[in-house]
Amino acid sequence: MPPPSPAPRRGPVVESKVQQDALQRVEITGNAPVAMPSHSFMPAPARVALPPPANTAKYENFSDNPWRRVAEHPTSTFSASVDTGSYANVRRFIGRGQLPPRDAVRVEELVNYFGYDYAEPPARQEQPFTVDAKLSRSPWNHERGLLRIAIKARDAAKASLPPANLVFLVDVSGSMSPQDRLPLVKSALGLLAQQLRPQDRLSIVSYASGTRLVLPATPGNKKTEIQLAIDSLSAGGGTYGEAGIRMAYAQAREAFIDGGINRVLLATDGDLNIGVVDPAQLKALVEEQRKAGVGLTALGVGDSNYNEALMKKLADAGDGSYHYMDSLQEAHKVLVNEMTSTLAVVAQDLKLQVEFNPGQVDEYRLIGYELNALTREQFKDDKVDAGDVGAGHTVTALYEWVPRGARGNVDPLRYQPSPTAAKADGKSGELAWIKLRYKKPGQADSQLVEFGVARPAQLPGIEQADPELRFAAAVAGWGQWLRGSTLIGEFGPQQVLTLARESRGSDRYGHRAEFLRLAELSAALKR
């Protein structure tokens, strides 16, 4: 009599390759034949969805800048920033039908994502950027004012750039296998390779559980050789980021070009798990190489395990910018349309300090730049690192302010003297005094730029302001709304859309039109 048929096997469908491999290793012991009668029935296994991957994304926590009384805190000091990663990341969230986490929204990066039609410096001007200030009423509180500081760096044609020694450092660990990670990075690297000139040099270093020199320094006109190296990249293993960074810098030093652009471009999801993973130690490593003349630009990808906090720290320490690539279009923007801005620095360690006149202003707040705050003393200290500005970059900063005697947000202190207007020596009509410090590339000593902002007899309404100010204000309002700010009253997506539509401008690449769509979508998601 044959042995009884085994009980039918029940259980979830095995979806992952790891589970399939595990089943293939199971061995049936014993030599007895197993008979399956013709009437036996094997029910279809139940399909059980595997849980989604744990969300370990890391964003640096911060609180919005508060209102400050001029009588107690007359100056505001911060580092310039040309990072844009927050905007692209916010776009990714909204495109997937959800609002971004609060700390993923940095208002200054939303505002600075867009190009603005600011005046460029004259050709003969030694200073590599222009700076000006404009005033209007605040769009969310017409009793208050808005101060916009606008900086425009001198642009440069790609052909006029000095030769570039670029090292593309690519994370090829297992977490980079999804389509929106390594495959996107490879496509982005292909776009960059097409922009290279014969005098440029490109190296490729990859890291996973170990490191590999995929491509030694290769002239930019050897497109086929470069593309073959790009195509060879594949994902698998751990994430030994520290070793990869060290190897990339070693390659950059070996191919160093005196007087040229020497830069590492790091493409990763930031999920390090082998070797040194402490952000402070990695930042120190990048700072050391920056002092030796090799900068670093960070290109982030990924979602559930994306370590944005680390990416931003490394880019800031490396005198570079941080960008998030959520699509090939974004890669094209950063590495093709804005190639000169991404690679060529024209002003290093740019700091701003604004002093408000207590005779004209009771309170103020800086909108954004919370992670770029500096002390008053650090403004003059040339050893303190600050943001770098690339060729053609624009930097926009916005302050909201309360006129003298208007209703404010902070009660005055009991024992402090009441503020008085500046003496009648030409300062009484000033609203604020703006100072900037910057270094020319390669120099150790900073240069000072300063000018006053006159208080107009009649503050123009936001609708009378120039289109670039209005659009920047619309984006800033949207960013504050996304963060759940209590400082903008009832200002929300509808007001943002009205303001932005009226100030869209020429919009060469369609970025402002896309912003309008995102604002509309975010309103629907908030309901």
Coordinates of C-alpha atoms in Angstrom, one line a residue:
M1 CA 0.0 0.0 0.0
P2 CA 1.5 3.3 -1.0
P3 CA 2.2 6.0 1.7
P4 CA -0.5 8.6 2.1
S5 CA -0.1 11.7 -0.1
P6 CA 1.5 14.7 1.7
A7 CA -0.7 17.5 2.9
P8 CA -1.0 20.2 0.3
R9 CA 1.4 23.0 0.9
R10 CA -0.2 26.3 1.9
G11 CA 1.3 29.7 2.3
P12 CA 2.0 33.0 0.7
V13 CA 3.4 33.4 -2.8
V14 CA 7.2 33.9 -2.5
E15 CA 7.9 37.2 -4.2
S16 CA 11.5 37.9 -3.4
K17 CA 14.6 36.3 -4.9
V18 CA 16.0 35.7 -1.5
Q19 CA 13.0 33.7 -0.5
Q20 CA 13.1 31.7 -3.8
D21 CA 16.8 30.9 -3.3
A22 CA 16.0 29.8 0.3
L23 CA 13.3 27.3 -1.0
Q24 CA 15.6 25.9 -3.6
R25 CA 18.1 25.0 -0.9
V26 CA 15.5 22.8 1.0
E27 CA 16.2 19.1 0.6
I28 CA 13.7 16.2 1.0
T29 CA 15.2 13.4 3.0
G30 CA 14.4 9.7 2.7
N31 CA 14.1 7.5 -0.3
A32 CA 10.4 6.5 -0.2
P33 CA 8.5 7.2 -3.3
V34 CA 5.8 9.9 -3.0
A35 CA 2.6 9.1 -4.9
M36 CA 0.1 11.7 -5.9
P37 CA -3.3 10.2 -6.7
S38 CA -5.0 11.5 -9.8
H39 CA -7.8 13.0 -7.7
S40 CA -5.5 15.1 -5.5
F41 CA -6.0 18.8 -5.6
M42 CA -3.4 21.5 -4.8
P43 CA -5.2 24.8 -3.9
A44 CA -3.7 28.0 -5.1
P45 CA -1.6 29.6 -2.4
A46 CA -2.9 32.8 -0.9
R47 CA -1.2 35.9 -2.2
V48 CA 0.1 38.0 0.7
A49 CA 1.6 41.4 0.0
L50 CA 5.0 41.8 1.4
P51 CA 5.4 44.8 3.7
P52 CA 6.9 48.0 2.1
P53 CA 10.5 48.7 3.0
A54 CA 11.0 50.6 6.3
N55 CA 11.2 54.4 5.8
T56 CA 14.6 55.4 7.2
A57 CA 14.9 58.7 5.3
K58 CA 16.8 61.3 7.3
Y59 CA 16.1 65.1 7.2
E60 CA 17.7 67.6 9.5
N61 CA 15.2 68.9 12.0
F62 CA 14.8 72.7 12.4
S63 CA 12.3 75.3 13.5
D64 CA 11.3 78.4 11.5
N65 CA 13.1 81.6 12.1
P66 CA 11.2 83.6 14.8
W67 CA 10.2 87.2 14.9
R68 CA 13.0 89.3 16.5
R69 CA 12.7 92.8 18.0
V70 CA 15.3 95.2 16.4
A71 CA 15.9 96.8 19.8
E72 CA 17.3 93.5 21.1
H73 CA 18.6 91.8 18.0
P74 CA 19.4 94.5 15.4
T75 CA 21.4 92.2 13.1
S76 CA 20.7 89.0 11.1
T77 CA 23.7 87.0 9.7
F78 CA 23.6 84.0 7.5
S79 CA 25.5 82.1 4.8
A80 CA 24.4 82.3 1.2
S81 CA 23.1 79.0 -0.3
V82 CA 22.5 77.9 -3.9
D83 CA 21.2 74.4 -2.9
T84 CA 18.0 73.3 -4.7
G85 CA 17.6 69.7 -3.5
S86 CA 14.5 70.5 -1.4
Y87 CA 12.4 71.6 -4.3
A88 CA 13.0 68.5 -6.4
N89 CA 12.4 66.3 -3.4
V90 CA 9.1 68.1 -2.6
R91 CA 8.1 67.6 -6.2
R92 CA 8.7 63.9 -5.9
F93 CA 6.5 63.6 -2.8
I94 CA 3.6 65.6 -4.4
G95 CA 4.0 63.6 -7.7
R96 CA 3.4 60.5 -5.6
G97 CA 0.2 61.9 -4.1
Q98 CA 1.5 62.9 -0.7
L99 CA 2.7 66.1 1.0
P100 CA 6.4 66.2 2.1
P101 CA 7.5 65.9 5.7
R102 CA 7.9 69.3 7.3
D103 CA 11.7 69.1 7.6
A104 CA 12.0 68.1 3.9
V105 CA 10.8 71.7 3.1
R106 CA 13.5 74.4 3.2
V107 CA 12.0 77.6 1.9
E108 CA 15.2 79.1 0.6
E109 CA 15.9 76.1 -1.6
L110 CA 12.4 76.3 -3.1
V111 CA 12.9 80.0 -3.9
N112 CA 16.5 79.5 -5.2
Y113 CA 15.4 76.6 -7.5
F114 CA 14.2 79.2 -10.0
G115 CA 16.3 81.5 -12.1
Y116 CA 15.5 85.2 -11.8
D117 CA 16.0 88.0 -14.3
Y118 CA 18.3 90.0 -12.1
A119 CA 20.8 92.4 -13.6
E120 CA 24.2 90.9 -14.3
P121 CA 27.5 92.6 -13.3
P122 CA 29.1 94.8 -16.0
A123 CA 31.9 93.2 -17.8
R124 CA 34.5 95.6 -16.3
Q125 CA 33.3 95.2 -12.7
E126 CA 35.8 93.5 -10.5
Q127 CA 33.1 92.2 -8.2
P128 CA 31.8 88.9 -9.6
F129 CA 28.1 89.6 -8.8
T130 CA 25.5 92.3 -8.5
V131 CA 23.4 92.8 -5.4
D132 CA 20.4 95.0 -4.8
A133 CA 17.4 95.3 -2.5
K134 CA 13.7 96.0 -3.2
L135 CA 10.7 96.6 -0.9
S136 CA 7.0 95.9 -1.0
R137 CA 4.2 95.1 1.3
S138 CA 4.0 91.6 2.6
P139 CA 1.5 89.5 0.5
W140 CA 0.1 87.7 3.7
N141 CA -0.1 90.8 5.9
H142 CA -0.4 94.2 4.1
E143 CA 0.5 96.1 7.3
R144 CA 4.0 94.7 7.1
G145 CA 6.8 95.0 4.7
L146 CA 8.9 92.6 2.6
L147 CA 12.6 93.1 1.8
R148 CA 14.1 91.2 -1.0
I149 CA 17.9 90.9 -1.4
A150 CA 18.9 89.7 -4.9
I151 CA 22.3 88.5 -6.0
K152 CA 23.3 87.6 -9.5
A153 CA 26.7 86.1 -10.3
R154 CA 28.5 86.7 -13.5
D155 CA 27.7 84.0 -16.0
A156 CA 30.3 82.3 -18.2
A157 CA 30.0 80.4 -21.5
K158 CA 31.0 76.7 -21.2
A159 CA 33.7 77.2 -23.8
S160 CA 35.4 79.9 -21.6
L161 CA 35.6 77.7 -18.5
P162 CA 39.0 76.5 -17.4
P163 CA 39.8 72.8 -17.9
A164 CA 37.9 70.5 -15.6
N165 CA 39.1 67.5 -13.6
L166 CA 35.9 65.8 -12.6
V167 CA 35.6 62.6 -10.5
F168 CA 32.2 61.0 -10.6
L169 CA 31.8 59.0 -7.4
V170 CA 29.0 56.5 -7.8
D171 CA 27.3 54.5 -5.1
V172 CA 26.6 51.0 -6.6
S173 CA 25.5 49.3 -3.4
G174 CA 22.4 47.1 -3.3
S175 CA 20.1 49.9 -2.2
M176 CA 20.9 51.7 -5.5
S177 CA 19.4 49.0 -7.8
P178 CA 15.9 50.6 -8.3
Q179 CA 15.2 52.4 -11.5
D180 CA 15.2 55.8 -9.8
R181 CA 18.7 55.3 -8.4
L182 CA 21.6 53.8 -10.3
P183 CA 19.9 53.6 -13.7
L184 CA 19.0 57.3 -13.3
V185 CA 22.6 58.2 -12.2
K186 CA 24.0 56.3 -15.2
S187 CA 21.8 58.3 -17.6
A188 CA 22.7 61.5 -15.8
L189 CA 26.4 60.7 -16.1
G190 CA 25.9 60.1 -19.8
L191 CA 24.4 63.6 -20.1
L192 CA 27.4 65.1 -18.3
A193 CA 29.8 63.2 -20.5
Q194 CA 28.3 64.7 -23.7
Q195 CA 29.1 68.2 -22.4
L196 CA 32.9 67.5 -21.8
R197 CA 35.5 69.1 -24.0
P198 CA 38.9 67.6 -25.1
Q199 CA 40.7 69.6 -22.4
D200 CA 38.5 68.2 -19.6
R201 CA 39.2 64.9 -17.7
L202 CA 36.6 62.5 -16.3
S203 CA 37.3 59.7 -13.8
I204 CA 34.7 57.3 -12.4
V205 CA 35.0 55.7 -9.0
S206 CA 32.4 53.3 -7.6
Y207 CA 31.8 51.9 -4.1
A208 CA 29.7 49.2 -2.6
S209 CA 31.2 46.6 -0.2
G210 CA 34.6 47.8 -1.6
T211 CA 35.8 50.4 -4.1
R212 CA 36.8 50.3 -7.7
L213 CA 38.4 52.7 -10.2
V214 CA 36.0 52.2 -13.1
L215 CA 37.6 54.8 -15.3
P216 CA 41.0 56.5 -14.8
A217 CA 41.3 60.2 -15.9
T218 CA 40.1 60.2 -19.5
P219 CA 39.9 63.2 -22.0
G220 CA 36.4 64.4 -22.5
N221 CA 36.5 63.7 -26.2
K222 CA 36.8 60.0 -25.7
K223 CA 33.0 59.6 -25.5
T224 CA 32.9 55.9 -26.4
E225 CA 35.4 54.9 -23.8
I226 CA 33.5 56.9 -21.2
Q227 CA 30.1 55.5 -22.1
L228 CA 31.4 51.9 -21.9
A229 CA 32.6 52.6 -18.4
I230 CA 29.2 54.1 -17.4
D231 CA 27.4 51.1 -18.9
S232 CA 29.5 48.7 -16.8
L233 CA 28.1 50.0 -13.5
S234 CA 25.8 47.6 -11.7
A235 CA 24.4 47.5 -8.1
G236 CA 25.1 45.0 -5.3
G237 CA 26.6 44.8 -1.9
G238 CA 27.0 47.1 1.1
T239 CA 27.8 50.8 1.2
Y240 CA 31.4 51.6 2.1
G241 CA 31.0 55.3 1.5
E242 CA 34.1 56.4 3.4
A243 CA 36.5 54.3 1.3
G244 CA 34.8 55.6 -1.9
I245 CA 35.2 59.2 -0.8
R246 CA 38.9 58.7 0.0
M247 CA 39.5 56.9 -3.3
A248 CA 37.7 59.6 -5.3
Y249 CA 39.8 62.4 -3.7
A250 CA 43.0 60.4 -4.3
Q251 CA 42.0 60.2 -8.0
A252 CA 41.2 63.9 -8.1
R253 CA 44.6 64.7 -6.6
E254 CA 46.4 62.4 -9.1
A255 CA 44.7 64.2 -12.1
F256 CA 44.7 67.7 -10.4
I257 CA 44.8 70.6 -12.9
D258 CA 46.4 73.8 -11.6
G259 CA 44.1 76.7 -12.2
G260 CA 41.4 74.3 -13.4
I261 CA 38.1 73.0 -11.9
N262 CA 38.8 70.1 -9.6
R263 CA 35.7 68.6 -8.2
V264 CA 34.2 65.3 -7.0
L265 CA 30.5 64.7 -7.9
L266 CA 29.0 62.3 -5.4
A267 CA 25.8 60.4 -6.5
T268 CA 24.2 58.3 -3.8
D269 CA 21.1 57.8 -1.6
G270 CA 23.4 58.5 1.4
D271 CA 22.7 55.1 3.0
L272 CA 26.1 54.3 4.4
N273 CA 26.6 51.1 6.5
I274 CA 30.3 50.1 6.3
G275 CA 33.3 51.9 7.7
V276 CA 33.1 55.4 9.0
V277 CA 29.4 56.5 8.9
D278 CA 29.5 59.3 11.4
P279 CA 28.5 62.5 9.6
A280 CA 30.9 64.7 11.6
Q281 CA 33.9 62.5 10.6
L282 CA 32.9 62.4 6.9
K283 CA 32.4 66.2 7.0
A284 CA 35.9 66.7 8.4
L285 CA 37.3 64.5 5.6
V286 CA 35.5 66.6 2.9
E287 CA 36.6 69.9 4.6
E288 CA 40.3 68.7 4.5
Q289 CA 40.1 68.0 0.8
R290 CA 38.4 71.3 0.1
K291 CA 41.3 73.2 1.6
A292 CA 43.6 71.3 -0.8
G293 CA 41.6 72.6 -3.7
V294 CA 39.1 69.8 -4.5
G295 CA 35.4 70.6 -4.1
L296 CA 32.4 68.3 -3.8
T297 CA 29.0 68.5 -5.3
A298 CA 26.3 66.1 -4.0
L299 CA 23.6 64.6 -6.2
G300 CA 21.0 62.7 -4.2
V301 CA 18.6 60.0 -5.4
G302 CA 16.3 57.5 -3.7
D303 CA 13.3 57.7 -1.3
S304 CA 12.7 55.4 1.7
N305 CA 16.3 55.3 2.8
Y306 CA 17.4 58.7 1.5
N307 CA 19.9 60.4 3.9
E308 CA 19.4 64.0 2.9
A309 CA 20.9 65.4 6.1
L310 CA 24.3 63.8 5.3
M311 CA 24.2 64.9 1.6
K312 CA 23.6 68.5 2.5
K313 CA 26.3 68.5 5.1
L314 CA 28.9 67.0 2.7
A315 CA 28.1 69.5 -0.1
D316 CA 28.3 72.5 2.3
A317 CA 31.6 71.3 3.6
G318 CA 32.9 70.7 0.1
D319 CA 32.3 74.2 -1.2
G320 CA 29.7 72.8 -3.5
S321 CA 25.9 72.6 -3.9
Y322 CA 23.4 69.9 -3.1
H323 CA 20.8 68.7 -5.7
Y324 CA 18.2 66.0 -5.6
M325 CA 17.6 64.1 -8.9
D326 CA 14.0 62.8 -9.1
S327 CA 14.1 62.5 -12.9
L328 CA 16.3 62.7 -15.9
Q329 CA 14.8 66.2 -16.6
E330 CA 16.2 67.3 -13.2
A331 CA 19.6 65.8 -14.1
H332 CA 19.5 67.7 -17.4
K333 CA 18.8 70.9 -15.5
V334 CA 21.7 70.5 -13.1
L335 CA 24.3 69.0 -15.4
V336 CA 23.5 70.5 -18.7
N337 CA 21.4 73.7 -18.5
E338 CA 23.3 74.8 -15.3
M339 CA 26.6 73.1 -15.9
T340 CA 28.7 76.2 -15.5
S341 CA 26.9 77.1 -12.3
T342 CA 27.3 73.6 -10.9
L343 CA 31.0 73.3 -11.6
A344 CA 32.6 76.8 -11.7
V345 CA 32.6 78.9 -8.5
V346 CA 33.0 82.6 -8.9
A347 CA 32.6 83.7 -5.2
Q348 CA 33.5 81.7 -2.2
D349 CA 32.3 81.9 1.4
L350 CA 29.6 84.4 0.7
K351 CA 28.0 85.7 3.9
L352 CA 25.2 88.3 4.4
Q353 CA 24.5 90.5 7.4
V354 CA 21.5 92.8 7.6
E355 CA 21.2 95.5 10.3
F356 CA 17.8 97.0 10.7
N357 CA 17.2 100.6 11.8
P358 CA 15.2 100.6 15.1
G359 CA 13.8 104.0 14.2
Q360 CA 12.1 102.5 11.1
V361 CA 11.6 98.8 12.0
D362 CA 10.3 97.2 15.2
E363 CA 10.6 93.5 14.2
Y364 CA 11.9 91.3 11.4
R365 CA 12.2 87.7 10.5
L366 CA 14.3 86.0 7.8
I367 CA 12.3 83.6 5.7
G368 CA 14.3 80.4 5.4
Y369 CA 18.1 79.8 5.7
E370 CA 17.6 78.3 9.2
L371 CA 20.4 75.8 8.6
N372 CA 22.7 78.6 7.3
A373 CA 22.5 80.9 10.4
L374 CA 25.8 82.5 11.6
T375 CA 26.6 84.6 14.6
R376 CA 27.4 88.2 14.3
E377 CA 31.1 87.6 15.0
Q378 CA 31.3 84.9 12.3
F379 CA 30.5 87.4 9.6
K380 CA 34.0 88.9 9.9
D381 CA 35.8 85.7 10.6
D382 CA 37.4 84.5 7.3
K383 CA 38.0 81.1 8.8
V384 CA 34.3 80.4 9.0
D385 CA 33.1 78.4 6.0
A386 CA 30.0 79.7 4.1
G387 CA 28.2 79.2 0.8
D388 CA 29.8 79.3 -2.6
V389 CA 28.2 80.9 -5.7
G390 CA 28.7 79.4 -9.1
A391 CA 28.8 81.2 -12.5
G392 CA 25.3 82.6 -13.4
H393 CA 23.8 81.6 -10.1
T394 CA 21.1 83.8 -8.5
V395 CA 20.6 84.0 -4.7
T396 CA 17.4 85.4 -3.2
A397 CA 16.7 86.2 0.5
L398 CA 13.5 87.6 1.9
Y399 CA 12.8 89.4 5.2
E400 CA 9.4 90.2 6.5
W401 CA 9.4 93.3 8.8
V402 CA 7.1 95.3 11.0
P403 CA 7.2 99.1 10.6
R404 CA 7.9 101.3 13.6
G405 CA 4.7 101.6 15.7
A406 CA 2.7 98.9 13.9
R407 CA 1.2 95.9 15.6
G408 CA 3.9 93.3 16.1
N409 CA 4.4 89.8 17.5
V410 CA 6.9 90.2 20.4
D411 CA 6.3 92.3 23.5
P412 CA 9.1 94.8 24.3
L413 CA 11.2 94.2 27.4
R414 CA 10.5 96.2 30.5
Y415 CA 14.0 97.4 31.3
Q416 CA 15.4 98.1 27.8
P417 CA 15.5 101.7 26.5
S418 CA 13.0 102.5 23.8
P419 CA 14.4 102.5 20.3
T420 CA 15.0 105.9 18.7
A421 CA 15.5 106.9 15.2
A422 CA 19.1 107.2 13.9
K423 CA 20.7 110.7 14.3
A424 CA 20.1 113.1 11.5
D425 CA 23.4 112.3 9.8
G426 CA 22.0 110.7 6.7
K427 CA 20.9 107.5 8.5
S428 CA 17.4 108.4 9.7
G429 CA 15.9 107.6 6.3
E430 CA 17.5 104.2 6.1
L431 CA 15.4 101.1 6.7
A432 CA 18.4 98.7 6.9
W433 CA 22.1 98.4 6.1
I434 CA 23.2 95.3 4.1
K435 CA 26.7 93.9 4.2
L436 CA 28.2 91.0 2.3
R437 CA 31.6 89.3 2.5
Y438 CA 33.0 87.0 -0.1
K439 CA 36.4 85.6 -1.2
K440 CA 37.7 85.4 -4.8
P441 CA 38.4 81.7 -5.6
G442 CA 41.6 80.6 -4.1
Q443 CA 42.1 83.7 -1.8
A444 CA 42.1 83.6 2.0
D445 CA 41.0 87.2 2.7
S446 CA 37.4 88.3 2.2
Q447 CA 36.2 91.5 0.6
L448 CA 33.4 93.7 1.9
V449 CA 30.4 95.0 0.0
E450 CA 27.9 97.2 1.8
F451 CA 25.0 99.6 1.0
G452 CA 21.9 101.1 2.6
V453 CA 18.2 100.5 1.9
A454 CA 16.2 103.7 1.9
R455 CA 12.7 103.7 3.5
P456 CA 10.2 104.9 0.8
A457 CA 7.6 107.5 1.7
Q458 CA 5.0 105.0 0.5
L459 CA 5.5 101.3 0.6
P460 CA 4.3 99.8 -2.6
G461 CA 1.8 97.0 -2.5
I462 CA 2.9 93.5 -3.6
E463 CA 0.8 93.9 -6.8
Q464 CA 3.0 96.9 -7.7
A465 CA 6.3 95.0 -7.1
D466 CA 8.4 93.8 -10.0
P467 CA 7.5 90.3 -11.3
E468 CA 10.6 88.6 -9.9
L469 CA 9.9 89.8 -6.4
R470 CA 6.3 88.7 -6.7
F471 CA 7.2 85.2 -7.9
A472 CA 9.8 84.7 -5.2
A473 CA 7.2 85.8 -2.6
A474 CA 4.7 83.3 -4.0
V475 CA 7.2 80.4 -3.7
A476 CA 8.2 81.5 -0.2
G477 CA 4.6 81.6 0.8
W478 CA 4.0 78.2 -0.6
G479 CA 7.0 76.8 1.2
Q480 CA 5.9 78.2 4.5
W481 CA 2.4 76.8 4.0
L482 CA 3.9 73.3 3.3
R483 CA 5.7 73.6 6.6
G484 CA 2.5 74.4 8.4
S485 CA 3.7 77.9 9.4
T486 CA 1.5 79.9 11.7
L487 CA 3.2 83.2 10.5
I488 CA 1.4 83.7 7.2
G489 CA -2.2 83.8 8.4
E490 CA -4.7 82.4 5.9
F491 CA -2.3 82.6 3.0
G492 CA -2.4 79.3 1.1
P493 CA -2.3 77.7 -2.4
Q494 CA -5.0 79.9 -3.9
Q495 CA -3.2 83.1 -2.9
V496 CA 0.1 81.5 -4.1
L497 CA -1.4 80.7 -7.5
T498 CA -2.9 84.1 -8.0
L499 CA 0.5 85.8 -7.2
A500 CA 2.5 83.3 -9.2
R501 CA 0.3 83.4 -12.3
E502 CA 0.6 87.1 -12.6
S503 CA 4.4 87.0 -12.3
R504 CA 5.3 83.9 -14.3
G505 CA 7.4 85.8 -16.9
S506 CA 9.0 84.2 -19.9
D507 CA 9.7 80.8 -18.2
R508 CA 12.1 79.5 -20.8
Y509 CA 12.3 76.0 -19.4
G510 CA 8.8 75.7 -18.0
H511 CA 9.8 75.5 -14.4
R512 CA 7.4 78.2 -13.3
A513 CA 4.5 76.5 -15.1
E514 CA 5.4 73.3 -13.3
F515 CA 5.4 75.2 -10.0
L516 CA 1.8 76.3 -10.6
R517 CA 0.8 72.6 -11.2
L518 CA 2.5 71.6 -7.9
A519 CA 0.8 74.3 -6.0
E520 CA -2.6 73.2 -7.3
L521 CA -1.9 69.5 -6.5
S522 CA -0.7 70.4 -3.0
A523 CA -4.0 72.2 -2.3
A524 CA -5.9 69.0 -3.2
L525 CA -3.7 66.8 -1.0
K526 CA -4.2 69.1 2.0
R527 CA -7.9 68.7 2.0

